[in-house]
């Protein structure tokens, strides 16, 4: 791979946004998202998903995509999101934009006030995959860490039933360090090979304590990649 330049973009508001490259015909070779998460349309009803690296981490996600119009349409999941789009000459085996097709599901876990001992707190949301999806092939998340006063001795997890009737748990480190799975190359995506229905419930939570006198919210976004 040869990086020949890059474009920085800052998005103050969530929703549809545009990254404008210096000229038409450039080949995008990598993407870095600094907060929130970004989706890029690949075809009707499908999007490539790129999540923001957790605090203190820098994730360069390799990709191979030619921008004929010099503009990349993106949708940001929250406000104050920024990203860098790198262009140049990709490796022969660099993944295409379609390789990152996935779905993004938000969670807001409400932790009750004044929890002096570890207490199980959970939230459930529905993940909906396209009708053409047959399996889940990767997992990532965008997460800003626990609020002040909230602690989790046992860590946090996502869990759901697989298509074979078993249960899978996917971990989220509380400290925001040490979680650096690698698929396909330094992308932060954990590789999976799981049969799943097109719509299913995913639970997020863990054993939490809260020293605050008011409820606190843990916000996280789950990215599941499919084929």
mmCIF file of C-alpha atoms in Angstrom:
data_model
loop_
_atom_site.group_PDB
_atom_site.id
_atom_site.type_symbol
_atom_site.label_atom_id
_atom_site.label_comp_id
_atom_site.label_asym_id
_atom_site.label_seq_id
_atom_site.Cartn_x
_atom_site.Cartn_y
_atom_site.Cartn_z
ATOM 1 C CA UNK A 1 0.000 0.000 0.000
ATOM 2 C CA UNK A 2 1.108 3.519 -0.793
ATOM 3 C CA UNK A 3 -0.610 6.448 0.905
ATOM 4 C CA UNK A 4 -0.292 9.523 -1.307
ATOM 5 C CA UNK A 5 -2.583 11.892 0.565
ATOM 6 C CA UNK A 6 -5.608 12.141 2.813
ATOM 7 C CA UNK A 7 -8.644 14.263 3.562
ATOM 8 C CA UNK A 8 -9.849 15.196 7.056
ATOM 9 C CA UNK A 9 -13.565 15.726 7.656
ATOM 10 C CA UNK A 10 -15.378 16.954 10.763
ATOM 11 C CA UNK A 11 -19.127 16.488 11.155
ATOM 12 C CA UNK A 12 -20.747 18.601 13.890
ATOM 13 C CA UNK A 13 -24.146 16.993 13.356
ATOM 14 C CA UNK A 14 -25.356 13.427 13.103
ATOM 15 C CA UNK A 15 -26.942 12.165 9.905
ATOM 16 C CA UNK A 16 -26.105 12.510 6.191
ATOM 17 C CA UNK A 17 -22.752 14.144 5.458
ATOM 18 C CA UNK A 18 -20.236 14.291 2.609
ATOM 19 C CA UNK A 19 -16.450 13.878 2.429
ATOM 20 C CA UNK A 20 -14.983 15.771 -0.557
ATOM 21 C CA UNK A 21 -11.647 14.546 -1.913
ATOM 22 C CA UNK A 22 -9.219 16.843 -3.804
ATOM 23 C CA UNK A 23 -10.112 15.417 -7.230
ATOM 24 C CA UNK A 24 -12.095 12.748 -9.022
ATOM 25 C CA UNK A 25 -10.843 9.231 -9.589
ATOM 26 C CA UNK A 26 -8.753 8.866 -6.435
ATOM 27 C CA UNK A 27 -8.548 5.405 -4.869
ATOM 28 C CA UNK A 28 -9.400 5.302 -1.185
ATOM 29 C CA UNK A 29 -6.953 2.976 0.614
ATOM 30 C CA UNK A 30 -7.910 3.473 4.260
ATOM 31 C CA UNK A 31 -10.310 5.082 6.698
ATOM 32 C CA UNK A 32 -9.933 6.214 10.303
ATOM 33 C CA UNK A 33 -12.910 7.308 12.411
ATOM 34 C CA UNK A 34 -12.151 9.132 15.658
ATOM 35 C CA UNK A 35 -15.525 9.035 17.406
ATOM 36 C CA UNK A 36 -19.081 7.839 16.883
ATOM 37 C CA UNK A 37 -19.518 5.574 13.841
ATOM 38 C CA UNK A 38 -19.858 6.116 10.108
ATOM 39 C CA UNK A 39 -21.808 4.198 7.480
ATOM 40 C CA UNK A 40 -21.194 4.470 3.724
ATOM 41 C CA UNK A 41 -23.851 3.251 1.252
ATOM 42 C CA UNK A 42 -22.701 0.349 -0.930
ATOM 43 C CA UNK A 43 -26.015 -0.547 -2.615
ATOM 44 C CA UNK A 44 -29.715 0.015 -1.879
ATOM 45 C CA UNK A 45 -30.363 -1.072 1.711
ATOM 46 C CA UNK A 46 -26.735 -1.941 2.448
ATOM 47 C CA UNK A 47 -23.944 0.041 4.112
ATOM 48 C CA UNK A 48 -20.287 -0.352 4.981
ATOM 49 C CA UNK A 49 -19.748 0.303 8.700
ATOM 50 C CA UNK A 50 -16.679 1.987 10.214
ATOM 51 C CA UNK A 51 -16.650 2.584 13.962
ATOM 52 C CA UNK A 52 -14.703 5.119 15.960
ATOM 53 C CA UNK A 53 -11.637 3.810 17.735
ATOM 54 C CA UNK A 54 -12.055 3.701 21.547
ATOM 55 C CA UNK A 55 -10.339 6.442 23.513
ATOM 56 C CA UNK A 56 -6.583 6.131 23.211
ATOM 57 C CA UNK A 57 -6.705 3.822 20.189
ATOM 58 C CA UNK A 58 -6.084 4.602 16.533
ATOM 59 C CA UNK A 59 -7.640 2.229 14.021
ATOM 60 C CA UNK A 60 -6.561 2.415 10.390
ATOM 61 C CA UNK A 61 -9.014 0.351 8.358
ATOM 62 C CA UNK A 62 -7.667 -0.686 4.933
ATOM 63 C CA UNK A 63 -10.049 -0.523 1.989
ATOM 64 C CA UNK A 64 -9.986 -0.308 -1.806
ATOM 65 C CA UNK A 65 -12.554 2.034 -3.307
ATOM 66 C CA UNK A 66 -12.376 4.361 -6.316
ATOM 67 C CA UNK A 67 -14.178 7.681 -5.850
ATOM 68 C CA UNK A 68 -15.286 8.624 -9.347
ATOM 69 C CA UNK A 69 -17.133 11.755 -8.183
ATOM 70 C CA UNK A 70 -14.583 12.907 -5.568
ATOM 71 C CA UNK A 71 -17.398 12.795 -3.016
ATOM 72 C CA UNK A 72 -18.163 10.091 -0.465
ATOM 73 C CA UNK A 73 -21.608 10.075 1.082
ATOM 74 C CA UNK A 74 -21.506 9.095 4.747
ATOM 75 C CA UNK A 75 -24.001 8.904 7.584
ATOM 76 C CA UNK A 76 -22.688 9.676 11.057
ATOM 77 C CA UNK A 77 -24.269 8.079 14.114
ATOM 78 C CA UNK A 78 -23.729 11.066 16.417
ATOM 79 C CA UNK A 79 -22.548 14.643 16.613
ATOM 80 C CA UNK A 80 -18.909 15.785 16.735
ATOM 81 C CA UNK A 81 -17.647 12.921 14.610
ATOM 82 C CA UNK A 82 -14.458 13.157 12.562
ATOM 83 C CA UNK A 83 -12.630 10.922 10.118
ATOM 84 C CA UNK A 84 -9.641 10.754 7.803
ATOM 85 C CA UNK A 85 -9.937 9.274 4.318
ATOM 86 C CA UNK A 86 -6.593 8.148 2.878
ATOM 87 C CA UNK A 87 -6.001 7.745 -0.858
ATOM 88 C CA UNK A 88 -3.202 6.276 -2.930
ATOM 89 C CA UNK A 89 -2.313 2.826 -4.259
ATOM 90 C CA UNK A 90 -3.957 -0.127 -2.454
ATOM 91 C CA UNK A 91 -2.508 -3.556 -1.867
ATOM 92 C CA UNK A 92 -3.684 -6.228 -4.281
ATOM 93 C CA UNK A 93 -5.565 -7.994 -1.483
ATOM 94 C CA UNK A 94 -7.071 -4.903 0.131
ATOM 95 C CA UNK A 95 -10.755 -5.449 0.989
ATOM 96 C CA UNK A 96 -13.407 -3.606 -0.971
ATOM 97 C CA UNK A 97 -15.951 -1.279 0.577
ATOM 98 C CA UNK A 98 -18.495 -4.114 0.309
ATOM 99 C CA UNK A 99 -16.292 -6.247 2.583
ATOM 100 C CA UNK A 100 -17.370 -4.009 5.479
ATOM 101 C CA UNK A 101 -21.121 -4.306 4.931
ATOM 102 C CA UNK A 102 -22.814 -4.496 8.293
ATOM 103 C CA UNK A 103 -25.483 -3.109 10.589
ATOM 104 C CA UNK A 104 -25.069 -0.649 13.448
ATOM 105 C CA UNK A 105 -27.289 -0.920 16.534
ATOM 106 C CA UNK A 106 -27.214 1.625 19.415
ATOM 107 C CA UNK A 107 -27.626 0.827 23.120
ATOM 108 C CA UNK A 108 -28.212 3.132 26.070
ATOM 109 C CA UNK A 109 -27.819 1.140 29.271
ATOM 110 C CA UNK A 110 -29.407 2.855 32.277
ATOM 111 C CA UNK A 111 -27.505 2.114 35.494
ATOM 112 C CA UNK A 112 -29.630 2.755 38.611
ATOM 113 C CA UNK A 113 -28.353 5.192 41.217
ATOM 114 C CA UNK A 114 -26.461 4.173 44.362
ATOM 115 C CA UNK A 115 -25.502 0.602 43.485
ATOM 116 C CA UNK A 116 -22.975 -0.261 46.189
ATOM 117 C CA UNK A 117 -22.430 -3.873 45.089
ATOM 118 C CA UNK A 118 -22.137 -5.439 41.632
ATOM 119 C CA UNK A 119 -25.624 -5.670 40.135
ATOM 120 C CA UNK A 120 -26.593 -7.146 36.785
ATOM 121 C CA UNK A 121 -27.876 -4.387 34.492
ATOM 122 C CA UNK A 122 -28.932 -5.176 30.914
ATOM 123 C CA UNK A 123 -30.538 -3.615 27.849
ATOM 124 C CA UNK A 124 -31.908 -5.431 24.793
ATOM 125 C CA UNK A 125 -32.272 -4.241 21.224
ATOM 126 C CA UNK A 126 -33.217 -5.870 17.921
ATOM 127 C CA UNK A 127 -30.595 -6.359 15.205
ATOM 128 C CA UNK A 128 -32.003 -6.614 11.693
ATOM 129 C CA UNK A 129 -29.864 -7.956 8.860
ATOM 130 C CA UNK A 130 -30.722 -7.752 5.135
ATOM 131 C CA UNK A 131 -32.766 -10.655 3.804
ATOM 132 C CA UNK A 132 -29.764 -11.767 1.722
ATOM 133 C CA UNK A 133 -27.476 -12.181 4.757
ATOM 134 C CA UNK A 134 -26.709 -15.787 5.704
ATOM 135 C CA UNK A 135 -24.145 -15.402 8.464
ATOM 136 C CA UNK A 136 -22.385 -12.936 10.762
ATOM 137 C CA UNK A 137 -18.683 -12.638 9.926
ATOM 138 C CA UNK A 138 -17.409 -9.895 12.253
ATOM 139 C CA UNK A 139 -17.968 -7.845 15.383
ATOM 140 C CA UNK A 140 -16.884 -4.384 16.522
ATOM 141 C CA UNK A 141 -18.208 -1.583 18.705
ATOM 142 C CA UNK A 142 -17.974 2.177 19.223
ATOM 143 C CA UNK A 143 -17.747 3.015 22.915
ATOM 144 C CA UNK A 144 -16.694 6.056 24.895
ATOM 145 C CA UNK A 145 -16.154 4.308 28.216
ATOM 146 C CA UNK A 146 -18.021 4.174 31.505
ATOM 147 C CA UNK A 147 -19.411 7.402 33.025
ATOM 148 C CA UNK A 148 -17.718 8.826 36.109
ATOM 149 C CA UNK A 149 -18.834 6.960 39.222
ATOM 150 C CA UNK A 150 -19.761 3.768 37.357
ATOM 151 C CA UNK A 151 -17.589 0.655 37.546
ATOM 152 C CA UNK A 152 -17.838 -2.869 36.161
ATOM 153 C CA UNK A 153 -15.813 -5.530 37.920
ATOM 154 C CA UNK A 154 -16.720 -8.287 35.464
ATOM 155 C CA UNK A 155 -16.543 -6.372 32.193
ATOM 156 C CA UNK A 156 -19.371 -5.863 29.714
ATOM 157 C CA UNK A 157 -20.738 -8.202 27.053
ATOM 158 C CA UNK A 158 -23.067 -8.478 24.108
ATOM 159 C CA UNK A 159 -24.891 -11.811 23.865
ATOM 160 C CA UNK A 160 -27.359 -13.432 21.492
ATOM 161 C CA UNK A 161 -28.579 -16.831 20.310
ATOM 162 C CA UNK A 162 -26.936 -18.216 17.182
ATOM 163 C CA UNK A 163 -28.747 -19.960 14.341
ATOM 164 C CA UNK A 164 -27.710 -23.324 15.795
ATOM 165 C CA UNK A 165 -29.461 -22.612 19.106
ATOM 166 C CA UNK A 166 -26.313 -21.823 21.055
ATOM 167 C CA UNK A 167 -25.391 -18.577 22.819
ATOM 168 C CA UNK A 168 -22.427 -16.336 22.014
ATOM 169 C CA UNK A 169 -20.911 -13.671 24.260
ATOM 170 C CA UNK A 170 -18.810 -10.838 22.836
ATOM 171 C CA UNK A 171 -16.690 -8.897 25.305
ATOM 172 C CA UNK A 172 -16.260 -5.147 25.763
ATOM 173 C CA UNK A 173 -13.261 -4.222 27.957
ATOM 174 C CA UNK A 174 -14.066 -1.654 30.600
ATOM 175 C CA UNK A 175 -10.610 -0.055 30.492
ATOM 176 C CA UNK A 176 -10.730 0.584 26.714
ATOM 177 C CA UNK A 177 -7.324 -1.025 26.335
ATOM 178 C CA UNK A 178 -6.132 -4.392 25.125
ATOM 179 C CA UNK A 179 -8.997 -5.188 22.736
ATOM 180 C CA UNK A 180 -7.378 -5.221 19.319
ATOM 181 C CA UNK A 181 -8.707 -8.124 17.235
ATOM 182 C CA UNK A 182 -7.521 -8.050 13.655
ATOM 183 C CA UNK A 183 -9.682 -8.659 10.585
ATOM 184 C CA UNK A 184 -8.832 -8.300 7.818
ATOM 185 C CA UNK A 185 -5.826 -6.146 8.743
ATOM 186 C CA UNK A 186 -5.497 -3.890 11.776
ATOM 187 C CA UNK A 187 -9.163 -2.970 11.503
ATOM 188 C CA UNK A 188 -10.211 -3.870 15.046
ATOM 189 C CA UNK A 189 -12.915 -6.236 13.790
ATOM 190 C CA UNK A 190 -13.215 -9.616 15.518
ATOM 191 C CA UNK A 191 -13.780 -12.382 12.915
ATOM 192 C CA UNK A 192 -16.882 -14.529 13.424
ATOM 193 C CA UNK A 193 -18.586 -17.370 11.537
ATOM 194 C CA UNK A 194 -22.103 -17.523 12.938
ATOM 195 C CA UNK A 195 -25.415 -18.532 11.406
ATOM 196 C CA UNK A 196 -28.112 -16.095 12.437
ATOM 197 C CA UNK A 197 -31.665 -15.179 11.546
ATOM 198 C CA UNK A 198 -32.339 -11.884 9.798
ATOM 199 C CA UNK A 199 -33.868 -10.359 12.944
ATOM 200 C CA UNK A 200 -32.829 -11.270 16.471
ATOM 201 C CA UNK A 201 -32.457 -9.851 19.971
ATOM 202 C CA UNK A 202 -29.039 -8.875 21.327
ATOM 203 C CA UNK A 203 -28.519 -8.152 25.009
ATOM 204 C CA UNK A 204 -25.864 -5.763 26.337
ATOM 205 C CA UNK A 205 -24.858 -5.424 29.979
ATOM 206 C CA UNK A 206 -22.793 -6.539 32.919
ATOM 207 C CA UNK A 207 -22.412 -6.406 36.697
ATOM 208 C CA UNK A 208 -22.135 -2.713 37.527
ATOM 209 C CA UNK A 209 -21.779 -0.412 40.523
ATOM 210 C CA UNK A 210 -22.818 3.243 40.591
ATOM 211 C CA UNK A 211 -21.691 5.659 43.297
ATOM 212 C CA UNK A 212 -23.756 8.495 41.836
ATOM 213 C CA UNK A 213 -27.018 9.554 43.465
ATOM 214 C CA UNK A 214 -28.696 9.658 40.039
ATOM 215 C CA UNK A 215 -28.955 7.042 37.326
ATOM 216 C CA UNK A 216 -26.134 6.972 34.771
ATOM 217 C CA UNK A 217 -26.171 5.951 31.103
ATOM 218 C CA UNK A 218 -23.647 3.739 29.326
ATOM 219 C CA UNK A 219 -23.853 4.357 25.564
ATOM 220 C CA UNK A 220 -22.402 1.964 23.001
ATOM 221 C CA UNK A 221 -22.939 1.030 19.364
ATOM 222 C CA UNK A 222 -22.755 -2.570 18.193
ATOM 223 C CA UNK A 223 -21.494 -3.291 14.663
ATOM 224 C CA UNK A 224 -22.152 -6.736 13.198
ATOM 225 C CA UNK A 225 -20.764 -7.544 9.748
ATOM 226 C CA UNK A 226 -22.500 -10.095 7.507
ATOM 227 C CA UNK A 227 -22.253 -12.055 4.283
#
